[in-house]
Amino acid sequence: MKSKPVTLSDIAKILNVSTVTVSKALRNHPDISPETTKKVKKLAEELEYTPNLIARSLSARRSNTIGVVVPKIAHFFFSSIIETIYKIGMEHNYEIILTVSQENAELERKHINTLLAMKVDGIIISITQQTNKYDIFETVSKRNVPIVFIDRVPFLDNINSVTIDDRGGAFKAVEHAIKLGYKKIAHFAGYTNINIGKERLQGFKDAMEKYGLEINPDWVIEGGFGEEFGYNAFMKLYENKNLPEFIFTVTFPVALGVYSAVKELGLRIPDDVDLICFGNAKIQEFLCPPLSCIDQPTTLLSQHAMEILFENINNQDEFKPKQIIIDTNLILRGTCNRSHN
Amino acid sequence: MKSKPVTLSDIAKILNVSTVTVSKALRNHPDISPETTKKVKKLAEELEYTPNLIARSLSARRSNTIGVVVPKIAHFFFSSIIETIYKIGMEHNYEIILTVSQENAELERKHINTLLAMKVDGIIISITQQTNKYDIFETVSKRNVPIVFIDRVPFLDNINSVTIDDRGGAFKAVEHAIKLGYKKIAHFAGYTNINIGKERLQGFKDAMEKYGLEINPDWVIEGGFGEEFGYNAFMKLYENKNLPEFIFTVTFPVALGVYSAVKELGLRIPDDVDLICFGNAKIQEFLCPPLSCIDQPTTLLSQHAMEILFENINNQDEFKPKQIIIDTNLILRGTCNRSHN
DNA sequence: TTGAAAGCGCTAACAG
DNA sequence: CTGTTAGCGCTTTCAA
């Protein structure tokens, strides 16, 4: 027995009131008397009425929906970011519409357009590693849709952004390595055309400079945020017989790639080469040896982003863009944790 | 300069045609002459027209949207399932509306209702570990919304489902352990009120029985699919001085919990206790020692689920529910991989 | 090949 | 407190 959904006017007819009354009653509008409200709600329940959110959005000009764009889902960092966004969204009665750019700027652009077309009330985005044209973001604000950038943000002023203190965090990591006695320090640097890559590289340089260590250009390698990059970069150094004593990697996956290469080559961490990465994941504790890292508080990141977004949504007019930078923590585990001479 | 979105009728007015013509032209409807179509499209582009998907959905009675409900996101298994669903959805021009039940049946129910209210064209769901009332699923089909269950499915006939061969996979794992010479074998079993728990337990029993090994009830422990469960279960056995030689865990996170406990207790894997888990994740290679497992092909899972869903969507009427069961592979790494006497 | 009419289900604004 | 009117932006008949 298939049935088509009951509507406001179905209820209205039965109760001999107007659809408006039903609509208001269902939304607890103070206009409506308690008895009427109760009557309406009772019947709605009996009839298993579900509001048509599409119709509601169209007429109310707000969808109670937030669009999210991330480069990837199955990823320690992003899946945790997303999870928090979902939780907070739910608490605020917002539905989340998540899209995945797959690190592809073209796709990212397409998703943003879709989100606009879906009339989301706001957008949270972490841009791809190749995003370098920013006009789509202008389209968004021309459309009056609040947007907040999170972690991976464009080089733009006057935007809402929540980022990690990438530079400071990187500095912390490298400084720690230096204090342990390491001198031949490499940085596997991701892509520096995007803020996180650029800033982390800068933090690395800051530390090297502060302690008067020379930066060997062969040991500052760009090329990605994923495992393959870490693997390849390490392999290349090995083949060139040019291994550093220590590596600071731009992300956890890159470090994983190093683990992979090291293992394959029969080397040992931290004896043959030691390392630390930017980005925390619980699983690091279980690695061999447990990987030390710079923690980026993902929950905080998402919380701030959502908070700003909601403020902006409810304040369209006189809202001034906010930039928040979140502090990092050095987490020491098996690597980067014993002195070296 | 904020602007409000241009609509069909804006374009229609300028071109001196009707909105219908514009609407059709934009959708390449054969009704419209090539020239008109071209003209319309050109102007639409110039004006940066974006269709209002909400309005479209309302009038077309289909949203081109698929609802997804999963228990968790930041989880090796689910994040990979989700990622594939997104990819496939995009290829078919469907938007995915993902919701997270947080292993909470009440929330799950709420999300399903929201998805119905959002008029999704179909639903893919992996149920929570506590879902035991199935009436909401009847509501879904009464509403004529195709639904396919994936991996964690209700005990119901005549539904679309794509599952892993949990029983067979568990059997494989335990059989392998037995052949290695293990006799004192435990199973950390999750919850058996749900198919994956029940079937994996059954597979464990099958193997034990086939090889004439006795099942020690103290070694078959229920209680969850997460790390804490694995940790606690192992700790309890240890305190009772009742450790098995080998543990088959119902999921990867449970195995991680065991690693955690083992490490804390100063024991060694696989010498003091060996193990294998159901569920594959690349990261297992990097554990200490690398964890062997039963691989569940997540991509296949999602692919089949999406395929069935699309078939069902495009075939509303004479569609017969399909059940697909996917085979598993034994993946041997550092654990469960050397003979024992 | 085009368009007029009607309506999807709901809500905002205003009047009673 | 309740209802009338109007319309959100689009698509689906169906007639011209």
XYZ file of C-alpha atoms (C1' of nucleotides) in Angstrom:
714
model
C 0.000 0.000 0.000
C 1.768 3.021 -1.296
C 0.462 6.394 -0.276
C 1.281 9.856 -1.256
C 2.383 12.161 1.497
C -0.254 14.116 3.374
C 0.014 17.836 3.027
C -0.894 20.849 5.055
C -4.113 21.256 3.188
C -5.133 17.662 3.844
C -4.953 18.420 7.512
C -6.604 21.781 7.068
C -9.561 20.291 5.292
C -10.205 17.665 7.887
C -9.993 20.169 10.672
C -11.915 22.809 8.801
C -9.281 25.425 9.227
C -6.966 27.116 6.786
C -3.611 25.807 5.730
C -2.067 28.851 7.280
C -3.393 27.878 10.647
C -2.021 24.415 10.267
C 1.306 25.695 9.068
C 1.615 28.023 12.003
C 0.404 25.532 14.543
C 2.938 22.999 13.428
C 5.695 25.519 13.860
C 4.451 26.594 17.294
C 3.668 30.035 16.082
C 2.329 32.129 18.991
C -0.505 33.297 16.789
C -2.369 30.080 17.210
C -4.354 29.090 20.270
C -3.068 26.231 22.353
C -6.105 24.102 21.664
C -5.933 24.521 17.942
C -2.252 23.838 18.033
C -2.778 20.685 19.981
C -5.555 19.501 17.699
C -3.474 20.123 14.625
C -0.420 18.418 16.000
C -2.403 15.430 17.061
C -3.884 14.921 13.648
C -0.574 15.569 11.959
C 0.958 12.846 14.017
C -1.840 10.413 13.289
C -1.564 11.079 9.615
C 2.208 10.792 9.767
C 2.525 14.203 8.254
C 6.021 15.182 7.188
C 6.549 18.728 6.030
C 7.833 19.061 2.519
C 11.112 20.751 3.178
C 11.519 21.613 -0.464
C 8.324 23.574 -0.529
C 9.157 25.160 2.756
C 12.558 26.259 1.547
C 11.161 27.702 -1.608
C 8.590 29.816 0.078
C 10.611 30.724 3.142
C 13.741 31.599 1.179
C 15.946 29.716 3.500
C 16.776 26.089 3.403
C 18.206 25.511 6.843
C 20.977 23.852 5.074
C 24.724 24.343 5.100
C 26.992 23.419 2.249
C 30.401 21.948 2.881
C 33.212 21.427 0.410
C 36.243 19.342 1.288
C 38.985 17.881 -0.865
C 38.593 14.366 0.507
C 36.593 12.354 2.988
C 38.545 9.208 3.718
C 41.312 11.128 5.358
C 42.257 11.439 9.009
C 42.015 15.165 9.094
C 38.945 15.823 7.004
C 36.791 13.019 8.252
C 37.226 14.357 11.715
C 36.493 17.918 10.615
C 33.372 16.727 8.889
C 32.170 14.683 11.804
C 32.223 17.730 14.035
C 30.498 19.885 11.472
C 27.721 17.339 11.298
C 27.307 17.230 15.044
C 27.120 20.968 15.391
C 24.857 21.308 12.396
C 22.442 18.892 13.934
C 22.407 20.693 17.232
C 21.378 23.814 15.376
C 18.808 22.039 13.289
C 20.692 22.540 10.104
C 21.102 19.881 7.507
C 24.591 19.520 6.068
C 25.124 19.126 2.378
C 28.582 17.745 1.965
C 30.429 17.752 -1.321
C 33.872 16.408 -2.178
C 36.165 18.232 -4.541
C 38.659 15.384 -4.842
C 41.466 17.950 -4.854
C 40.164 19.153 -8.170
C 39.597 22.878 -8.562
C 37.172 22.419 -11.422
C 35.039 20.071 -9.401
C 35.238 22.404 -6.465
C 33.854 25.188 -8.565
C 31.076 22.955 -9.784
C 30.145 21.919 -6.275
C 30.021 25.480 -5.095
C 27.660 26.314 -7.907
C 25.489 23.371 -7.018
C 25.387 24.460 -3.415
C 24.348 27.916 -4.498
C 21.694 26.385 -6.718
C 20.503 24.357 -3.779
C 20.161 27.593 -1.879
C 22.259 26.613 1.083
C 22.229 29.212 3.822
C 25.978 29.179 4.138
C 29.135 27.415 3.058
C 32.151 25.981 4.806
C 35.043 25.093 2.605
C 38.559 23.802 2.657
C 39.999 24.461 -0.745
C 41.893 22.068 -2.977
C 45.630 22.044 -3.312
C 45.322 23.419 -6.811
C 42.792 26.170 -6.288
C 44.319 29.399 -7.519
C 41.438 31.251 -9.116
C 39.247 32.887 -6.569
C 36.451 34.379 -8.642
C 33.986 31.686 -7.647
C 34.259 32.890 -4.077
C 33.269 36.323 -5.197
C 30.257 34.863 -6.905
C 29.330 33.345 -3.579
C 29.436 36.586 -1.724
C 27.703 38.423 -4.530
C 24.929 35.929 -3.988
C 24.932 36.941 -0.373
C 25.783 33.510 0.872
C 28.055 33.574 3.916
C 31.166 31.496 3.484
C 33.880 30.513 5.903
C 37.152 28.991 4.921
C 38.692 26.364 7.074
C 42.296 25.169 7.285
C 43.075 25.434 3.593
C 42.174 28.963 2.690
C 42.786 31.242 -0.260
C 45.219 34.144 -0.088
C 42.502 36.713 0.253
C 41.721 39.453 2.709
C 38.423 40.139 4.299
C 37.200 36.622 4.374
C 36.015 34.475 7.215
C 38.688 31.976 8.002
C 39.651 29.533 10.668
C 43.147 28.222 10.366
C 45.805 26.493 12.313
C 48.926 28.343 13.321
C 50.799 26.470 10.653
C 53.901 28.558 10.803
C 54.159 28.460 14.570
C 53.413 24.770 14.682
C 56.037 23.943 12.127
C 58.486 26.042 14.053
C 57.766 24.119 17.231
C 58.359 20.809 15.544
C 61.605 21.736 13.920
C 62.874 23.562 16.954
C 62.318 20.456 19.000
C 64.296 18.385 16.533
C 67.108 20.872 16.600
C 67.241 20.850 20.360
C 67.525 17.091 20.222
C 70.727 17.625 18.325
C 69.666 17.112 14.750
C 71.352 19.261 12.169
C 70.684 17.608 8.842
C 67.006 18.354 8.679
C 64.720 17.903 5.700
C 61.240 19.145 5.023
C 58.783 17.253 2.835
C 56.733 20.239 2.005
C 53.539 19.454 0.122
C 52.589 22.274 -2.176
C 53.557 25.760 -1.229
C 51.048 27.465 -3.465
C 48.538 26.898 -0.715
C 48.568 28.437 2.705
C 49.207 25.318 4.756
C 52.176 24.338 2.618
C 53.569 27.811 2.480
C 53.230 28.519 6.175
C 54.625 25.227 7.308
C 57.612 25.708 5.086
C 58.060 29.156 6.536
C 57.939 27.784 10.067
C 60.616 25.300 9.103
C 62.778 28.071 7.749
C 62.193 30.220 10.810
C 63.477 27.500 13.088
C 66.484 26.671 10.953
C 67.388 30.286 10.779
C 66.910 30.989 14.430
C 69.330 28.219 15.328
C 71.767 29.052 12.606
C 71.359 25.869 10.645
C 71.873 25.788 6.969
C 68.979 24.789 4.753
C 69.988 22.241 2.164
C 67.810 22.868 -0.873
C 67.909 19.180 -1.757
C 66.174 18.496 1.484
C 63.270 20.808 0.960
C 61.030 18.877 -1.340
C 57.656 19.844 -2.674
C 55.132 17.628 -4.354
C 52.053 16.653 -2.432
C 50.191 15.954 0.749
C 49.761 12.222 0.340
C 51.558 8.974 0.953
C 53.008 8.533 -2.508
C 54.744 11.845 -2.229
C 56.367 10.914 1.053
C 57.384 7.571 -0.316
C 58.843 8.935 -3.520
C 60.621 11.813 -1.892
C 62.345 9.521 0.550
C 63.241 7.024 -2.110
C 64.810 9.697 -4.217
C 66.975 10.915 -1.382
C 68.006 7.378 -0.654
C 68.951 6.673 -4.221
C 71.000 9.820 -4.282
C 72.692 8.682 -1.093
C 71.678 11.936 0.388
C 69.611 11.049 3.427
C 69.035 13.635 6.131
C 68.975 12.698 9.783
C 65.567 14.100 10.341
C 62.457 14.849 8.336
C 59.621 17.175 9.116
C 56.657 16.235 6.935
C 53.874 18.578 6.001
C 51.131 16.037 6.781
C 50.579 12.700 8.402
C 50.041 10.810 5.141
C 53.383 12.067 3.874
C 54.988 10.667 7.016
C 53.244 7.397 6.366
C 54.845 7.329 2.961
C 58.202 7.732 4.641
C 57.457 4.853 6.997
C 56.624 2.797 3.978
C 59.856 3.590 2.188
C 61.957 3.158 5.287
C 60.483 -0.239 5.903
C 60.964 -1.326 2.363
C 64.589 -0.269 2.472
C 65.199 -2.130 5.688
C 66.048 1.050 7.530
C 64.910 1.908 11.018
C 63.141 4.850 12.570
C 64.408 6.729 14.500
C 67.895 5.240 14.276
C 68.555 5.710 10.605
C 66.207 8.569 10.108
C 63.896 10.284 12.529
C 60.784 12.286 11.794
C 57.792 14.244 12.913
C 54.734 15.356 11.048
C 52.169 18.087 11.041
C 48.761 16.725 11.904
C 47.555 14.419 14.601
C 45.648 11.158 14.365
C 45.029 8.700 17.109
C 46.355 5.901 14.979
C 49.822 7.391 15.164
C 50.165 5.881 18.615
C 50.020 2.472 17.067
C 52.657 2.946 14.456
C 56.065 1.451 14.686
C 57.478 3.495 16.272
C 54.643 5.747 17.420
C 54.767 8.932 15.429
C 55.176 12.307 17.077
C 53.342 15.236 15.611
C 52.011 18.720 15.781
C 48.422 18.462 16.847
C 45.832 20.493 15.027
C 42.700 20.637 17.119
C 40.139 19.648 14.501
C 37.184 19.958 16.794
C 38.070 23.521 17.650
C 38.558 24.296 13.989
C 35.091 23.110 13.079
C 33.492 24.700 16.082
C 34.871 28.102 15.292
C 33.981 27.788 11.660
C 30.399 26.870 12.415
C 30.107 29.585 14.991
C 31.279 32.234 12.585
C 29.016 30.892 9.905
C 25.943 31.026 12.099
C 26.788 34.528 13.240
C 27.153 35.565 9.669
C 23.939 33.901 8.577
C 21.989 35.624 11.298
C 23.659 38.916 10.681
C 23.933 39.191 6.960
C 24.184 42.932 6.904
C 26.541 44.330 9.424
C 28.825 41.365 9.713
C 32.547 41.871 9.534
C 34.739 38.992 8.361
C 36.593 37.192 11.101
C 39.904 35.430 11.021
C 40.728 32.934 13.693
C 44.052 31.224 14.105
C 44.251 28.235 16.357
C 47.235 27.208 18.371
C 48.959 23.882 18.014
C 50.499 21.430 20.446
C 53.604 19.365 20.151
C 52.766 15.745 20.851
C 55.753 13.557 21.502
C 55.617 9.850 20.985
C 58.168 7.383 19.675
C 59.776 9.590 17.076
C 61.577 12.872 17.505
C 61.981 12.008 21.096
C 65.525 11.143 21.953
C 68.715 13.037 21.779
C 70.974 12.668 18.860
C 74.635 13.328 18.559
C 27.390 44.876 -4.879
C 25.023 42.211 -3.864
C 22.633 40.931 -6.439
C 19.770 38.614 -6.303
C 19.881 35.595 -8.545
C 18.529 35.893 -12.054
C 15.567 33.683 -12.772
C 14.060 32.038 -15.776
C 11.650 34.852 -16.200
C 14.398 37.456 -16.191
C 15.881 35.712 -19.160
C 12.485 35.220 -20.757
C 11.656 38.894 -20.541
C 14.869 40.022 -22.117
C 14.520 37.562 -24.953
C 10.842 38.162 -25.349
C 9.938 34.545 -25.024
C 8.107 32.628 -22.353
C 9.664 31.106 -19.292
C 8.652 27.746 -20.598
C 10.800 28.226 -23.643
C 13.736 29.223 -21.531
C 13.231 26.349 -19.181
C 13.108 23.883 -22.001
C 16.002 25.397 -23.889
C 18.208 25.233 -20.841
C 17.437 21.582 -20.438
C 18.040 20.835 -24.122
C 14.473 19.896 -24.643
C 13.949 18.831 -28.296
C 10.883 21.036 -28.496
C 12.954 24.131 -28.871
C 14.695 25.220 -32.029
C 18.465 25.172 -32.054
C 18.714 28.906 -32.548
C 16.444 29.731 -29.686
C 18.286 27.259 -27.535
C 21.579 28.815 -28.390
C 20.331 32.310 -27.763
C 18.900 31.366 -24.418
C 21.994 29.565 -23.299
C 24.209 32.402 -24.282
C 22.252 34.920 -22.298
C 21.955 32.561 -19.359
C 25.699 32.279 -19.275
C 26.209 36.004 -19.514
C 23.810 36.599 -16.711
C 25.378 33.851 -14.637
C 22.066 32.177 -14.351
C 21.920 29.318 -11.858
C 18.752 27.291 -11.771
C 17.011 27.244 -8.452
C 17.205 23.577 -7.630
C 14.677 23.938 -4.882
C 12.053 25.287 -7.207
C 12.942 22.699 -9.765
C 12.611 19.885 -7.299
C 9.291 21.119 -6.095
C 7.727 21.310 -9.468
C 9.422 18.302 -10.984
C 8.754 16.042 -8.007
C 12.226 14.705 -7.995
C 15.210 16.184 -6.341
C 18.084 14.357 -7.999
C 19.277 13.753 -4.577
C 20.206 10.628 -2.654
C 20.073 10.361 1.092
C 22.694 8.421 2.985
C 22.651 7.373 6.614
C 25.729 5.994 8.301
C 26.554 5.427 11.952
C 29.837 7.305 11.818
C 32.084 9.193 9.436
C 35.520 9.295 10.970
C 35.923 5.573 10.671
C 38.072 3.533 8.297
C 35.225 1.543 6.922
C 32.534 4.145 6.585
C 34.615 6.996 5.317
C 35.700 4.794 2.479
C 32.142 3.657 1.773
C 31.015 7.251 1.732
C 33.791 8.404 -0.521
C 32.763 5.920 -3.177
C 29.107 6.796 -2.859
C 30.007 10.408 -3.484
C 32.034 9.604 -6.535
C 29.351 7.492 -8.097
C 26.650 9.943 -7.172
C 28.523 12.682 -8.936
C 28.987 10.653 -12.065
C 25.234 10.236 -12.212
C 24.532 13.839 -11.486
C 23.001 13.132 -8.162
C 23.691 15.159 -5.100
C 24.344 13.187 -1.935
C 22.764 14.184 1.325
C 24.737 12.483 4.007
C 23.519 12.122 7.559
C 25.197 10.557 10.554
C 23.267 8.526 13.065
C 26.087 8.368 15.598
C 25.088 4.767 16.377
C 21.878 6.109 17.777
C 18.647 4.536 16.575
C 16.580 7.532 17.564
C 18.774 9.851 15.565
C 18.739 7.450 12.693
C 14.989 7.560 12.626
C 15.056 11.323 12.737
C 17.495 11.516 9.856
C 15.421 9.191 7.739
C 12.423 11.380 8.310
C 14.417 14.435 7.357
C 15.562 12.743 4.184
C 11.986 11.896 3.343
C 11.031 15.464 4.047
C 13.793 16.612 1.785
C 12.299 14.429 -0.898
C 15.399 12.479 -1.677
C 14.954 10.145 -4.620
C 16.438 7.216 -2.757
C 18.231 6.193 0.403
C 21.303 4.172 1.211
C 21.716 3.198 4.799
C 23.928 1.264 7.133
C 21.984 0.859 10.330
C 23.175 1.515 13.858
C 24.265 -1.195 16.228
C 21.172 -0.641 18.287
C 18.520 -0.467 15.589
C 15.910 -3.086 16.381
C 12.649 -1.478 15.401
C 12.103 -1.567 11.689
C 8.865 0.334 11.224
C 10.623 3.430 9.942
C 11.821 1.415 6.978
C 8.251 0.550 6.187
C 7.396 4.198 6.274
C 10.094 4.728 3.705
C 8.718 2.193 1.300
C 5.166 3.337 1.897
C 6.420 6.692 0.722
C 7.679 4.985 -2.367
C 11.261 5.916 -1.758
C 13.705 3.207 -2.825
C 16.079 2.180 -0.088
C 19.080 -0.078 -0.108
C 20.788 -1.377 2.975
C 24.503 -1.709 3.020
C 26.748 -3.805 5.261
C 24.729 -3.385 8.436
C 21.248 -4.439 7.491
C 18.076 -5.290 9.377
C 16.798 -8.845 9.683
C 14.141 -8.358 7.073
C 13.158 -10.126 3.897
C 12.438 -8.539 0.610
C 14.731 -5.615 0.977
C 17.558 -4.376 -1.179
C 20.786 -5.211 0.530
C 24.464 -5.387 -0.184
C 26.461 -7.168 2.434
C 29.769 -8.812 2.986
C 29.982 -12.553 3.385
C 30.519 -12.035 7.081
C 30.065 -15.633 8.045
C 32.353 -16.964 5.356
C 34.952 -14.308 6.031
C 34.998 -15.017 9.738
C 35.333 -18.687 8.974
C 38.322 -18.042 6.757
C 40.071 -16.050 9.436
C 39.539 -18.514 12.217
C 40.300 -21.484 10.036
C 43.611 -19.937 9.154
C 44.436 -19.457 12.814
C 43.534 -23.037 13.563
C 45.706 -24.313 10.779
C 48.560 -22.326 12.250
C 48.157 -24.450 15.327
C 46.166 -22.203 17.614
C 43.638 -23.895 19.840
C 42.797 -21.381 22.521
C 40.922 -18.977 20.337
C 38.808 -16.059 21.452
C 36.328 -13.915 19.595
C 35.694 -10.300 20.499
C 32.290 -10.204 18.999
C 30.760 -6.758 18.875
C 27.016 -6.907 19.207
C 25.249 -9.953 17.904
C 21.862 -8.327 17.658
C 23.005 -6.982 14.331
C 23.806 -8.980 11.243
C 27.515 -8.309 11.035
C 28.029 -9.303 14.659
C 25.806 -12.310 14.444
C 27.242 -13.633 11.211
C 30.838 -13.155 12.177
C 30.223 -14.977 15.414
C 28.587 -17.748 13.449
C 31.573 -17.989 11.144
C 33.798 -18.275 14.176
C 31.671 -21.080 15.546
C 31.584 -22.830 12.189
C 35.346 -22.971 12.063
C 35.781 -24.073 15.642
C 33.257 -26.776 15.126
C 34.624 -27.987 11.856
C 38.018 -28.498 13.432
C 36.660 -29.956 16.612
C 37.823 -27.190 18.888
C 35.965 -26.355 22.001
C 34.514 -22.898 22.380
C 35.294 -21.399 25.728
C 32.372 -19.128 26.601
C 34.680 -16.811 28.533
C 36.443 -16.155 25.292
C 33.454 -15.111 23.305
C 32.848 -11.598 24.410
C 30.233 -9.170 23.220
C 30.149 -5.466 23.769
C 30.910 -3.214 20.876
C 32.631 -2.411 17.636
C 35.068 0.167 18.922
C 38.461 0.483 20.499
C 37.321 0.733 24.091
C 35.560 -2.554 23.806
C 38.661 -4.282 22.505
C 40.749 -2.695 25.203
C 38.385 -3.556 28.017
C 37.739 -7.068 26.867
C 41.420 -7.838 26.716
C 42.106 -6.220 30.049
C 39.421 -8.259 31.694
C 40.814 -11.506 30.355
C 44.244 -10.494 31.521
C 43.078 -9.677 35.000
C 41.345 -13.006 35.180
C 44.574 -14.642 34.091
C 42.618 -16.216 31.339
C 44.313 -15.108 28.151
C 43.712 -16.997 24.924
C 46.469 -17.575 22.420
C 44.582 -15.996 19.623
C 41.844 -13.435 19.148
C 39.578 -12.874 16.215
C 38.070 -9.412 16.498
C 34.846 -8.356 14.883
C 36.299 -5.083 13.566
C 39.553 -3.274 13.092
C 38.951 -0.738 15.861
C 38.397 -3.580 18.316
C 41.766 -4.991 17.285
C 43.287 -1.585 17.846
C 41.934 -1.684 21.367
C 43.699 -4.983 21.840
C 46.960 -3.506 20.561
C 46.524 -0.750 23.046
C 45.984 -3.070 25.979
C 48.762 -5.391 24.947
C 51.188 -2.532 24.736
C 50.145 -1.134 28.053
C 50.628 -4.520 29.678
C 54.061 -4.932 28.176
C 52.992 -7.983 26.226
C 53.934 -8.726 22.663
C 52.011 -9.566 19.538
C 52.112 -12.236 18.181
C 54.264 -13.931 20.810
C 52.059 -13.536 23.823
C 48.845 -13.237 21.942
C 48.144 -13.233 18.251
C 45.182 -11.816 16.407
C 43.337 -11.046 13.227
C 40.419 -8.773 12.563
C 37.490 -8.406 10.242
C 37.888 -5.314 8.113
C 40.748 -3.925 6.119
C 42.433 -0.544 6.273
C 45.642 0.448 4.624
C 46.992 1.722 7.885
C 47.127 -1.811 9.226
C 50.324 -2.311 7.276
C 51.972 0.247 9.477
C 50.994 -1.173 12.809
C 53.401 -2.957 15.024
C 53.235 -5.703 13.959
C 51.251 -5.225 10.766
C 47.758 -6.508 11.326
C 46.276 -9.268 9.202
C 42.625 -9.103 8.349
C 39.641 -10.148 6.353
C 39.253 -7.618 3.603
C 35.808 -6.256 2.865
C 35.844 -4.625 -0.546
C 34.263 -1.312 0.322
C 34.308 0.019 -3.194
C 32.388 -2.964 -4.491
C 29.928 -2.606 -1.662
C 29.140 0.972 -2.534
C 29.091 0.322 -6.237
C 26.532 -2.425 -5.955
C 24.431 -0.424 -3.571
C 24.343 2.570 -5.862
C 23.628 0.430 -8.873
C 20.665 -1.223 -7.217
C 19.415 2.104 -6.002
C 19.496 3.667 -9.450
C 17.784 0.671 -10.972
C 15.119 0.895 -8.365
C 14.676 4.638 -8.796
C 14.227 4.277 -12.521
C 11.959 1.303 -12.157
C 9.769 2.132 -9.249
C 6.985 -0.185 -10.245
C 8.132 -3.571 -11.305
C 11.315 -3.693 -9.297
C 12.097 -6.730 -7.228
C 14.357 -6.376 -4.196
C 17.879 -7.610 -4.682
C 20.285 -9.066 -2.191
C 23.953 -9.110 -2.962
C 26.595 -10.772 -0.870
C 30.195 -9.919 -1.512
C 33.108 -12.227 -1.032
C 36.008 -11.504 1.276
C 39.734 -12.037 1.082
C 42.153 -13.092 3.717
C 45.007 -10.611 3.881
C 48.020 -11.822 5.780
C 50.493 -9.433 7.284
C 52.451 -9.535 10.499
C 49.878 -11.199 12.689
C 48.239 -14.574 12.316
C 51.057 -15.529 10.088
C 53.385 -17.978 11.707
C 52.925 -21.409 13.013
C 52.293 -21.983 16.640
C 52.829 -25.025 18.729
C 8.073 25.260 -32.350
C 6.099 28.024 -28.760
C 3.269 29.593 -24.827
C -0.832 29.982 -21.505
C -2.558 27.972 -17.621
C -2.055 25.546 -13.578
C 0.085 23.998 -9.753
C 4.055 21.699 -6.712
C 3.423 22.608 -0.904
C 4.446 25.911 1.749
C 4.888 30.678 4.212
C 4.810 35.977 4.711
C 2.069 39.877 5.020
C -1.751 41.710 6.075
C -6.646 42.132 7.154
C -10.434 40.715 9.736
C -6.584 34.246 17.165
C -7.669 32.993 12.212
C -7.879 33.343 7.273
C -7.254 35.594 2.572
C -4.251 36.709 -0.847
C -0.179 36.235 -3.137
C 3.770 34.164 -4.648
C 8.566 31.514 -4.120
C 10.820 29.633 -9.325
C 10.169 26.165 -11.794
C 7.925 22.331 -14.826
C 4.101 19.809 -16.852
C 0.191 19.420 -19.492
C -2.160 20.893 -23.444
C -3.620 24.020 -26.883
C -2.268 27.066 -30.536
